[in-house]
Short mmCIF file of C-alpha atoms (C1' of nucleotides) in Angstrom, two decimals:
data_model
loop_
_atom_site.label_atom_id
_atom_site.label_comp_id
_atom_site.label_asym_id
_atom_site.label_seq_id
_atom_site.Cartn_x
_atom_site.Cartn_y
_atom_site.Cartn_z
CA UNK A 11 236.82 -49.42 56.15
CA UNK A 12 237.51 -50.25 52.58
CA UNK A 13 240.00 -52.76 51.19
CA UNK A 14 243.86 -52.85 51.73
CA UNK A 15 244.90 -56.35 51.83
CA UNK A 16 244.64 -57.52 55.41
CA UNK A 17 245.17 -61.43 55.38
CA UNK A 18 242.29 -63.65 56.27
CA UNK A 19 244.40 -65.05 59.19
CA UNK A 20 244.30 -61.62 60.79
CA UNK A 21 240.59 -60.96 60.19
CA UNK A 22 239.56 -64.36 61.64
CA UNK A 23 241.36 -63.30 64.91
CA UNK A 24 239.59 -60.29 65.19
CA UNK A 25 236.14 -61.55 66.71
CA UNK A 26 238.44 -63.36 69.24
CA UNK A 27 240.29 -60.11 70.10
CA UNK A 28 236.85 -58.44 70.44
CA UNK A 29 235.45 -61.07 72.86
CA UNK A 30 238.51 -60.97 75.18
CA UNK A 31 238.44 -57.15 75.25
CA UNK A 32 234.68 -57.31 76.15
CA UNK A 33 235.62 -59.74 78.89
CA UNK A 34 238.20 -57.32 80.28
CA UNK A 35 235.71 -54.55 79.95
CA UNK A 36 233.22 -56.53 82.13
CA UNK A 37 236.02 -57.18 84.78
CA UNK A 38 236.36 -53.36 84.83
CA UNK A 39 240.01 -53.45 83.48
CA UNK A 40 240.93 -50.28 81.84
CA UNK A 41 244.17 -50.82 80.13
CA UNK A 42 246.01 -53.93 78.72
CA UNK A 43 249.47 -54.54 77.30
CA UNK A 44 250.09 -56.68 74.30
CA UNK A 45 252.11 -58.78 76.75
CA UNK A 46 249.28 -59.45 79.14
CA UNK A 47 246.68 -60.09 76.49
CA UNK A 48 249.27 -62.55 75.13
CA UNK A 49 249.09 -64.46 78.30
CA UNK A 50 245.36 -64.56 78.44
CA UNK A 51 244.92 -65.38 74.85
CA UNK A 52 247.77 -67.69 74.13
CA UNK A 53 248.97 -65.79 71.25
CA UNK A 54 252.13 -64.10 71.23
CA UNK A 55 252.53 -60.27 72.03
CA UNK A 56 254.22 -59.81 68.75
CA UNK A 57 251.45 -61.19 66.76
CA UNK A 58 248.91 -59.18 68.71
CA UNK A 59 250.84 -55.99 67.99
CA UNK A 60 251.21 -56.97 64.30
CA UNK A 61 247.66 -57.79 63.86
CA UNK A 62 246.39 -54.53 65.52
CA UNK A 63 248.82 -52.49 63.50
CA UNK A 64 247.17 -53.46 60.38
CA UNK A 65 244.51 -51.20 61.03
CA UNK A 66 246.31 -48.38 62.79
CA UNK A 67 248.21 -47.43 66.02
CA UNK A 68 245.72 -47.94 68.71
CA UNK A 69 248.12 -48.27 71.51
CA UNK A 70 250.54 -46.00 73.18
CA UNK A 71 253.99 -46.66 74.15
CA UNK A 72 254.75 -47.14 77.80
CA UNK A 73 251.09 -47.62 78.46
CA UNK A 74 249.62 -50.27 76.28
CA UNK A 75 245.91 -50.31 75.05
CA UNK A 76 243.03 -48.71 76.47
CA UNK A 77 240.47 -51.65 76.63
CA UNK A 78 237.40 -49.65 75.85
CA UNK A 79 238.83 -47.69 72.99
CA UNK A 80 240.48 -50.86 71.52
CA UNK A 81 237.23 -52.86 71.87
CA UNK A 82 235.33 -50.05 70.01
CA UNK A 83 237.86 -49.81 67.39
CA UNK A 84 237.78 -53.54 66.59
CA UNK A 85 234.08 -53.52 66.60
CA UNK A 86 234.34 -50.76 63.92
CA UNK A 87 236.63 -52.82 61.87
CA UNK A 88 234.29 -55.71 62.08
CA UNK A 89 231.51 -53.29 61.26
CA UNK A 90 229.20 -54.42 64.05
CA UNK A 91 227.97 -50.69 64.17
CA UNK A 92 226.49 -51.13 60.83
CA UNK A 93 223.29 -53.10 60.38
CA UNK A 94 222.73 -56.14 58.18
CA UNK A 95 219.36 -57.30 57.35
CA UNK A 96 219.12 -61.16 57.71
CA UNK A 97 216.76 -63.69 56.79
CA UNK A 98 216.87 -67.33 58.03
CA UNK A 99 215.79 -69.79 55.38
CA UNK A 100 214.62 -73.17 56.84
CA UNK A 101 213.06 -72.97 60.37
CA UNK A 102 213.96 -76.43 61.47
CA UNK A 103 216.09 -76.84 64.79
CA UNK A 104 219.15 -74.99 63.38
CA UNK A 105 217.00 -72.18 61.89
CA UNK A 106 215.19 -71.81 65.12
CA UNK A 107 218.38 -71.81 67.21
CA UNK A 108 219.71 -68.88 65.17
CA UNK A 109 216.53 -67.05 65.34
CA UNK A 110 216.37 -67.48 69.19
CA UNK A 111 220.21 -66.58 69.57
CA UNK A 112 220.04 -62.94 70.72
CA UNK A 113 223.78 -62.29 70.22
CA UNK A 114 223.62 -61.54 66.43
CA UNK A 115 221.34 -58.78 66.92
CA UNK A 116 223.86 -57.13 69.35
CA UNK A 117 226.41 -57.26 66.73
CA UNK A 118 224.31 -55.69 63.89
CA UNK A 119 222.82 -58.77 62.35
CA UNK A 120 219.18 -58.03 62.50
CA UNK A 121 216.95 -61.00 61.69
CA UNK A 122 213.84 -59.70 59.77
CA UNK A 123 212.38 -62.99 58.47
CA UNK A 124 212.20 -66.58 58.71
CA UNK A 125 211.12 -68.90 55.92
CA UNK A 126 210.06 -72.47 55.71
CA UNK A 127 208.17 -74.75 53.32
CA UNK A 128 206.41 -76.91 56.01
CA UNK A 129 202.79 -75.91 56.45
CA UNK A 130 203.18 -77.17 60.11
CA UNK A 131 205.68 -74.38 60.80
CA UNK A 132 204.52 -71.56 58.56
CA UNK A 133 202.67 -69.04 60.71
CA UNK A 134 204.26 -70.28 63.89
CA UNK A 135 205.92 -67.50 65.98
CA UNK A 136 209.56 -67.52 66.65
CA UNK A 137 210.48 -64.78 69.08
CA UNK A 138 208.56 -61.81 67.36
CA UNK A 139 208.74 -63.19 63.92
CA UNK A 140 205.92 -65.24 62.27
CA UNK A 141 207.44 -67.90 60.03
CA UNK A 142 206.56 -67.07 56.30
CA UNK A 143 206.09 -69.35 53.41
CA UNK A 144 209.15 -69.83 51.12
CA UNK A 145 206.95 -68.69 48.34
CA UNK A 146 207.07 -65.32 49.68
CA UNK A 147 210.94 -65.18 49.90
CA UNK A 148 211.63 -63.47 46.54
CA UNK A 149 209.24 -60.48 47.07
CA UNK A 150 210.57 -60.21 50.66
CA UNK A 151 214.19 -60.14 49.82
CA UNK A 152 213.73 -57.42 47.21
CA UNK A 153 211.57 -55.32 49.19
CA UNK A 154 213.38 -55.46 52.42
CA UNK A 155 216.81 -55.17 51.03
CA UNK A 156 218.06 -58.37 52.57
CA UNK A 157 221.82 -58.49 53.00
CA UNK A 158 222.45 -61.95 54.53
CA UNK A 159 220.61 -65.28 54.01
CA UNK A 160 221.26 -67.80 56.60
CA UNK A 161 220.79 -71.27 54.98
CA UNK A 162 219.45 -74.00 57.32
CA UNK A 163 217.81 -75.98 54.80
CA UNK A 164 218.33 -79.80 54.19
CA UNK A 165 221.14 -80.73 52.04
CA UNK A 166 219.41 -81.42 48.83
CA UNK A 167 217.71 -78.14 48.72
CA UNK A 168 220.60 -75.91 49.61
CA UNK A 169 222.30 -75.43 46.22
CA UNK A 170 219.15 -74.53 44.31
CA UNK A 171 217.99 -72.28 46.99
CA UNK A 172 221.32 -70.58 47.48
CA UNK A 173 221.27 -69.77 43.69
CA UNK A 174 217.69 -68.47 43.78
CA UNK A 175 218.40 -66.06 46.58
CA UNK A 176 221.69 -65.08 45.41
CA UNK A 177 220.12 -64.11 42.05
CA UNK A 178 217.73 -61.70 44.06
CA UNK A 179 220.57 -59.49 45.20
CA UNK A 180 221.48 -61.10 48.56
CA UNK A 181 225.11 -60.39 49.23
CA UNK A 182 226.03 -62.84 51.81
CA UNK A 183 225.15 -66.47 52.58
CA UNK A 184 225.82 -68.15 55.83
CA UNK A 185 225.78 -71.68 54.85
CA UNK A 186 224.92 -74.59 57.17
CA UNK A 187 224.90 -77.46 54.80
CA UNK A 188 227.87 -79.73 54.32
CA UNK A 189 228.61 -78.53 50.87
CA UNK A 190 230.56 -75.93 49.20
CA UNK A 191 228.34 -73.64 47.26
CA UNK A 192 229.24 -72.59 43.79
CA UNK A 193 227.30 -69.50 42.80
CA UNK A 194 227.72 -67.61 39.61
CA UNK A 195 226.82 -64.34 41.31
CA UNK A 196 228.76 -61.77 43.31
CA UNK A 197 228.01 -63.29 46.54
CA UNK A 198 230.24 -63.96 49.66
CA UNK A 199 229.59 -67.25 51.33
CA UNK A 200 230.72 -68.18 54.71
CA UNK A 201 230.45 -71.92 55.59
CA UNK A 202 229.63 -73.39 59.07
CA UNK A 203 230.58 -77.01 58.26
CA UNK A 204 229.51 -78.61 61.61
CA UNK A 205 230.48 -82.07 60.62
CA UNK A 206 233.93 -80.95 59.32
CA UNK A 207 234.55 -79.30 62.72
CA UNK A 208 233.34 -82.59 64.54
CA UNK A 209 235.61 -84.83 62.22
CA UNK A 210 238.64 -82.62 63.17
CA UNK A 211 237.82 -83.24 66.79
CA UNK A 212 237.56 -86.84 66.20
CA UNK A 213 240.98 -86.94 64.42
CA UNK A 214 242.55 -85.08 67.18
CA UNK A 215 241.06 -87.46 69.75
CA UNK A 216 242.32 -90.43 67.90
CA UNK A 217 245.67 -88.89 67.59
CA UNK A 218 245.89 -87.92 71.28
CA UNK A 219 244.15 -91.01 72.77
CA UNK A 220 244.99 -93.78 70.28
CA UNK A 221 242.64 -96.80 70.66
CA UNK A 222 242.99 -100.38 69.71
CA UNK B 13 246.93 -93.92 63.20
CA UNK B 14 249.29 -92.41 65.83
CA UNK B 15 250.96 -89.32 65.68
CA UNK B 16 253.73 -87.99 63.38
CA UNK B 17 253.33 -84.16 63.03
CA UNK B 18 250.84 -83.54 60.22
CA UNK B 19 249.89 -79.79 60.34
CA UNK B 20 246.56 -78.57 61.10
CA UNK B 21 246.16 -77.01 57.90
CA UNK B 22 246.18 -80.28 56.40
CA UNK B 23 243.94 -82.00 58.80
CA UNK B 24 241.42 -79.43 58.43
CA UNK B 25 241.29 -79.96 54.61
CA UNK B 26 240.71 -83.70 55.23
CA UNK B 27 236.84 -83.51 55.76
CA UNK B 28 236.51 -81.44 52.50
CA UNK B 29 238.41 -84.09 50.49
CA UNK B 30 236.07 -86.74 52.08
CA UNK B 31 233.01 -84.80 51.19
CA UNK B 32 234.17 -84.32 47.51
CA UNK B 33 235.17 -87.87 47.10
CA UNK B 34 231.80 -88.96 48.52
CA UNK B 35 230.30 -86.73 45.94
CA UNK B 36 232.38 -88.25 43.16
CA UNK B 37 231.46 -91.71 44.38
CA UNK B 38 227.61 -90.74 44.11
CA UNK B 39 228.37 -89.82 40.67
CA UNK B 40 229.62 -92.99 39.83
CA UNK B 41 233.27 -91.75 39.08
CA UNK B 42 235.91 -94.34 39.51
CA UNK B 43 239.15 -92.36 39.25
CA UNK B 44 240.25 -88.97 39.69
CA UNK B 45 243.48 -87.08 39.14
CA UNK B 46 244.73 -84.53 41.43
CA UNK B 47 244.50 -82.03 38.58
CA UNK B 48 240.66 -82.76 38.11
CA UNK B 49 240.06 -82.64 41.96
CA UNK B 50 242.12 -79.43 41.87
CA UNK B 51 239.56 -77.88 39.44
CA UNK B 52 236.56 -79.01 41.21
CA UNK B 53 237.86 -77.94 44.71
CA UNK B 54 239.65 -74.80 43.81
CA UNK B 55 242.96 -76.17 45.41
CA UNK B 56 246.08 -76.51 43.54
CA UNK B 57 246.88 -80.08 42.39
CA UNK B 58 250.20 -79.80 44.12
CA UNK B 59 248.75 -79.15 47.53
CA UNK B 60 246.38 -82.17 47.00
CA UNK B 61 249.13 -84.49 46.22
CA UNK B 62 251.27 -83.08 49.04
CA UNK B 63 248.36 -83.37 51.50
CA UNK B 64 247.44 -86.86 50.56
CA UNK B 65 251.18 -87.93 50.77
CA UNK B 66 251.40 -87.04 54.31
CA UNK B 67 249.67 -90.19 55.01
CA UNK B 68 250.96 -92.54 52.28
CA UNK B 69 250.99 -93.19 48.54
CA UNK B 70 247.29 -93.40 47.71
CA UNK B 71 247.69 -92.84 44.04
CA UNK B 72 249.19 -94.42 41.07
CA UNK B 73 251.40 -92.77 38.46
CA UNK B 74 249.74 -92.17 35.19
CA UNK B 75 246.41 -93.16 36.45
CA UNK B 76 245.51 -90.86 39.50
CA UNK B 77 243.64 -91.93 42.47
CA UNK B 78 240.89 -94.41 42.68
CA UNK B 79 237.94 -92.54 44.13
CA UNK B 80 236.39 -95.23 46.22
CA UNK B 81 239.63 -96.34 48.11
CA UNK B 82 240.94 -92.80 48.65
CA UNK B 83 237.53 -91.94 50.06
CA UNK B 84 237.91 -95.10 52.51
CA UNK B 85 241.44 -94.07 53.27
CA UNK B 86 240.68 -90.63 54.22
CA UNK B 87 237.66 -91.97 56.17
CA UNK B 88 240.04 -94.06 58.12
CA UNK B 89 242.47 -91.19 58.76
CA UNK B 90 239.57 -89.22 60.08
CA UNK B 91 238.78 -92.30 62.22
CA UNK B 92 235.08 -92.47 61.11
CA UNK B 93 235.31 -96.28 61.32
CA UNK B 94 235.69 -95.90 65.00
CA UNK B 95 232.85 -94.94 67.21
CA UNK B 96 232.72 -92.09 69.79
CA UNK B 97 230.16 -92.13 72.51
CA UNK B 98 228.67 -88.61 72.57
CA UNK B 99 226.37 -86.71 74.75
CA UNK B 100 224.46 -83.49 74.17
CA UNK B 101 224.53 -81.10 77.13
CA UNK B 102 221.76 -78.54 76.81
CA UNK B 103 218.69 -79.51 74.90
CA UNK B 104 217.67 -76.15 73.68
CA UNK B 105 217.32 -75.45 70.06
CA UNK B 106 221.00 -75.95 69.21
CA UNK B 107 221.08 -79.26 71.24
CA UNK B 108 218.06 -80.56 69.55
CA UNK B 109 219.39 -79.59 66.04
CA UNK B 110 222.47 -81.64 66.81
CA UNK B 111 220.46 -84.47 68.24
CA UNK B 112 218.19 -84.61 65.06
CA UNK B 113 221.12 -84.07 62.59
CA UNK B 114 221.53 -87.70 61.41
CA UNK B 115 225.03 -87.16 59.57
CA UNK B 116 227.02 -87.41 62.74
CA UNK B 117 226.08 -90.88 63.47
CA UNK B 118 227.12 -92.01 59.99
CA UNK B 119 230.63 -90.80 60.72
CA UNK B 120 231.02 -92.52 63.98
CA UNK B 121 229.71 -89.95 66.41
CA UNK B 122 226.97 -91.86 68.36
CA UNK B 123 224.79 -89.78 70.50
CA UNK B 124 223.90 -91.77 73.58
CA UNK B 125 222.37 -89.09 75.97
CA UNK B 126 220.91 -85.74 76.11
CA UNK B 127 220.85 -83.61 79.17
CA UNK B 128 219.06 -80.60 80.34
CA UNK B 129 218.07 -78.69 83.58
CA UNK B 130 214.63 -77.64 82.44
CA UNK B 131 211.84 -79.57 83.95
CA UNK B 132 209.88 -78.77 80.69
CA UNK B 133 212.32 -80.44 78.66
CA UNK B 134 213.47 -83.36 80.85
CA UNK B 135 211.68 -86.49 79.96
CA UNK B 136 210.87 -85.42 76.45
CA UNK B 137 211.95 -87.61 73.53
CA UNK B 138 214.38 -86.65 70.91
CA UNK B 139 214.59 -89.14 68.24
CA UNK B 140 214.89 -92.17 70.31
CA UNK B 141 216.53 -90.58 73.32
CA UNK B 142 214.77 -89.31 76.43
CA UNK B 143 216.20 -85.98 77.65
CA UNK B 144 217.83 -86.67 81.16
CA UNK B 145 218.17 -84.40 84.03
CA UNK B 146 221.58 -82.80 84.37
CA UNK B 147 221.84 -84.22 87.83
CA UNK B 148 222.34 -87.69 86.16
CA UNK B 149 225.15 -86.56 83.99
CA UNK B 150 228.12 -87.50 86.25
CA UNK B 151 227.00 -91.08 86.69
CA UNK B 152 226.08 -91.40 82.97
CA UNK B 153 229.36 -90.22 81.72
CA UNK B 154 231.38 -92.64 83.78
CA UNK B 155 228.96 -95.45 83.41
CA UNK B 156 228.83 -95.18 79.67
CA UNK B 157 232.21 -94.17 78.95
CA UNK B 158 231.41 -91.05 77.19
CA UNK B 159 234.07 -89.59 74.77
CA UNK B 160 232.66 -86.56 73.53
CA UNK B 161 230.44 -83.84 75.16
CA UNK B 162 228.60 -81.48 72.93
CA UNK B 163 228.04 -78.23 74.95
CA UNK B 164 225.02 -76.24 74.02
CA UNK B 165 224.30 -74.57 77.20
CA UNK B 166 223.95 -70.88 77.90
CA UNK B 167 227.08 -68.87 78.15
CA UNK B 168 227.09 -68.44 81.77
CA UNK B 169 226.93 -72.13 82.64
CA UNK B 170 229.47 -73.16 80.07
CA UNK B 171 232.68 -72.87 81.80
CA UNK B 172 231.63 -74.65 85.05
CA UNK B 173 229.88 -77.37 83.15
CA UNK B 174 232.88 -78.06 80.86
CA UNK B 175 235.06 -78.39 83.95
CA UNK B 176 232.82 -80.65 85.64
CA UNK B 177 232.44 -83.03 82.65
CA UNK B 178 236.06 -82.80 81.78
CA UNK B 179 236.88 -83.99 85.32
CA UNK B 180 234.70 -87.07 84.69
CA UNK B 181 237.03 -88.36 82.06
CA UNK B 182 235.33 -87.01 78.78
CA UNK B 183 238.22 -86.55 76.39
CA UNK B 184 236.63 -84.13 73.78
CA UNK B 185 234.39 -81.09 74.35
CA UNK B 186 232.68 -79.74 71.23
CA UNK B 187 231.80 -76.10 72.43
CA UNK B 188 229.12 -74.00 70.99
CA UNK B 189 229.60 -71.06 73.50
CA UNK B 190 231.34 -67.87 72.38
CA UNK B 191 234.20 -68.46 74.80
CA UNK B 192 237.54 -70.15 74.87
CA UNK B 193 237.55 -72.86 77.40
CA UNK B 194 240.57 -73.26 79.63
CA UNK B 195 240.40 -76.54 81.41
CA UNK B 196 243.05 -78.08 83.80
CA UNK B 197 242.47 -81.46 82.35
CA UNK B 198 243.65 -83.46 79.53
CA UNK B 199 240.88 -82.64 77.25
CA UNK B 200 240.59 -81.59 73.48
CA UNK B 201 238.30 -78.79 72.82
CA UNK B 202 236.99 -77.98 69.38
CA UNK B 203 235.02 -74.70 69.16
CA UNK B 204 232.16 -73.74 66.97
CA UNK B 205 232.08 -70.01 67.46
CA UNK B 206 229.08 -69.21 65.44
CA UNK B 207 229.25 -65.41 66.09
CA UNK B 208 232.86 -65.25 65.07
CA UNK B 209 231.98 -66.83 61.64
CA UNK B 210 229.16 -64.42 61.33
CA UNK B 211 231.41 -61.54 62.08
CA UNK B 212 233.82 -62.57 59.63
CA UNK B 213 231.13 -62.67 56.91
CA UNK B 214 230.14 -59.25 58.01
CA UNK B 215 233.70 -58.04 57.73
CA UNK B 216 233.97 -59.48 54.14
CA UNK B 217 230.74 -57.85 53.13
CA UNK B 218 231.70 -54.62 54.33
CA UNK B 219 234.99 -54.98 52.52
CA UNK B 220 233.44 -56.05 49.28
CA UNK B 221 230.43 -53.94 49.23
CA UNK B 222 231.37 -50.86 51.14
CA UNK B 223 228.67 -48.60 52.53
CA UNK B 224 228.27 -45.00 53.39
"C1'" DT C 9 256.26 -97.96 24.12
"C1'" DA C 10 254.38 -93.21 24.91
"C1'" DG C 11 251.44 -90.45 27.63
"C1'" DA C 12 249.79 -89.45 31.95
"C1'" DT C 13 250.21 -88.52 36.57
"C1'" DT C 14 252.14 -89.58 40.61
"C1'" DG C 15 255.55 -88.90 44.78
"C1'" DT C 16 258.98 -85.84 46.23
"C1'" DT C 17 262.24 -82.36 46.27
"C1'" DA C 18 263.26 -77.49 45.84
"C1'" DA C 19 261.76 -72.65 45.16
"C1'" DT C 20 258.42 -69.33 46.58
"C1'" DC C 21 255.57 -67.16 49.21
"C1'" DG C 22 253.12 -65.64 53.47
"C1'" DA C 23 252.59 -65.59 58.25
"C1'" DT C 24 254.84 -65.71 62.86
"C1'" DT C 25 258.29 -64.50 65.85
"C1'" DA C 26 262.05 -61.67 67.48
"C1'" DA C 27 264.39 -57.55 68.20
"C1'" DC C 28 264.79 -52.92 69.00
"C1'" DA C 29 264.59 -47.86 68.14
"C1'" DA C 30 260.92 -44.57 69.03
"C1'" DT C 31 258.30 -42.58 72.41
"C1'" DC C 32 254.98 -42.16 76.01
"C1'" DT D 10 263.87 -38.72 83.89
"C1'" DA D 11 263.65 -43.91 83.99
"C1'" DG D 12 260.73 -47.64 82.77
"C1'" DA D 13 257.54 -49.65 79.98
"C1'" DT D 14 255.60 -50.94 75.93
"C1'" DT D 15 254.30 -49.87 71.51
"C1'" DG D 16 255.17 -49.56 66.08
"C1'" DT D 17 257.78 -51.51 62.80
"C1'" DT D 18 261.59 -53.65 60.54
"C1'" DA D 19 264.23 -57.87 60.00
"C1'" DA D 20 264.77 -62.98 60.72
"C1'" DT D 21 262.59 -67.31 61.07
"C1'" DC D 22 259.51 -70.52 60.42
"C1'" DG D 23 255.98 -73.02 57.84
"C1'" DA D 24 252.84 -73.73 54.40
"C1'" DT D 25 252.05 -73.44 49.44
"C1'" DT D 26 253.49 -73.83 44.82
"C1'" DA D 27 256.33 -75.31 40.96
"C1'" DA D 28 259.15 -78.60 38.86
"C1'" DC D 29 260.51 -83.05 37.50
"C1'" DA D 30 262.39 -87.56 37.92
"C1'" DA D 31 260.25 -92.04 38.89
"C1'" DT D 32 256.86 -95.15 37.30
"C1'" DC D 33 252.57 -97.01 36.13
#
DNA sequence: TAGATTGTTAATCGATTAACAATC
DNA sequence: TAGATTGTTAATCGATTAACAATC
């Protein structure tokens, strides 16, 4: 599962394939051709075959793909069989939403700690985790080999906190602040820029349904 | 602001430009060249000029771009001077997070209603909005000319609700469920697939820091 | 004016699609 | 075997980058 040079365009489609295959699996469908998947997903069959072949020949001529094994394969490529230790930094609504969202755990993202600064929140339980003081974060990260920090703190605090956490050896940051983090450590940052997404929606709406 | 055929690649970069320009503005910087912006953003100067020229010549040879006016122009392109009436459907943690997040309002996305099914939540106040029963949603949407519905309901309920809401004339859906909505109405759907994003982070981590 | 930097065209690069031989 | 469908190569399309004349 090491690095060749798969393009990001391909990688970003993998979770979507994974979702669709999971859905087919739930429907009890055993095999699927690139053509059928193409119709369902609105992607060309060519692209599907091209994408899958980046990782190996999962299909069989004349038959198509076995849904279950393809699902498993893509899961493996995405590494959902491996576990990541995750912490949530900032237990506001967003942090709580993430903590309560069970789907991450299923995919190998285990939330082992939640941190906040507010005395009102510290000590409260979210699911089975007690919210800890941010003061404890440094020791916690080192002691528990935290892989990923999910940053749900206010804008102003994000940059400094990201830096502090990265310095401790966390390798991935999942950033919910509307800023692009620049960090002088070897860290992978994945952004969830909600307002960017909403603004794109706004643009499309104005474009499709012009006003005035 | 009607449709030519600007590529999505360009549109998706606009919010980012907007953010950076806002930042420069806050720093009190008056002018910026594509070269300088390039260094700051990690995008080639060529691309910046190419992108901006999709919408018109905002710059001036020998000078560069006026930060404030470029910021305004991009804001206009994104339509943040126009208002969208938005509702939040599902007042769980995610819905509450969105309701409490002030940044959307600033960009023209006005949240005018929050809906839920749970009797525990209906009637509670989030900011200045009382959570309404989902039963009222149909009348509310029509009466208040709702433009955008932000869908934060559980997976199982999303598809049916999206359909119901789209039928009422809502034009944009901001979907937080891990599924691709297929809706037989003229509606624009923008997805925030959090688990997809997290899985991509996972992939990058396994790729950059292989284990076992 | 000379220097800087845009707007824009042309060249390159990468990603998507088409086509088809291989093969189950 | 005949039909179906993959894996893969080649063709096309689109997006990014380079180059430079126009011009402030």
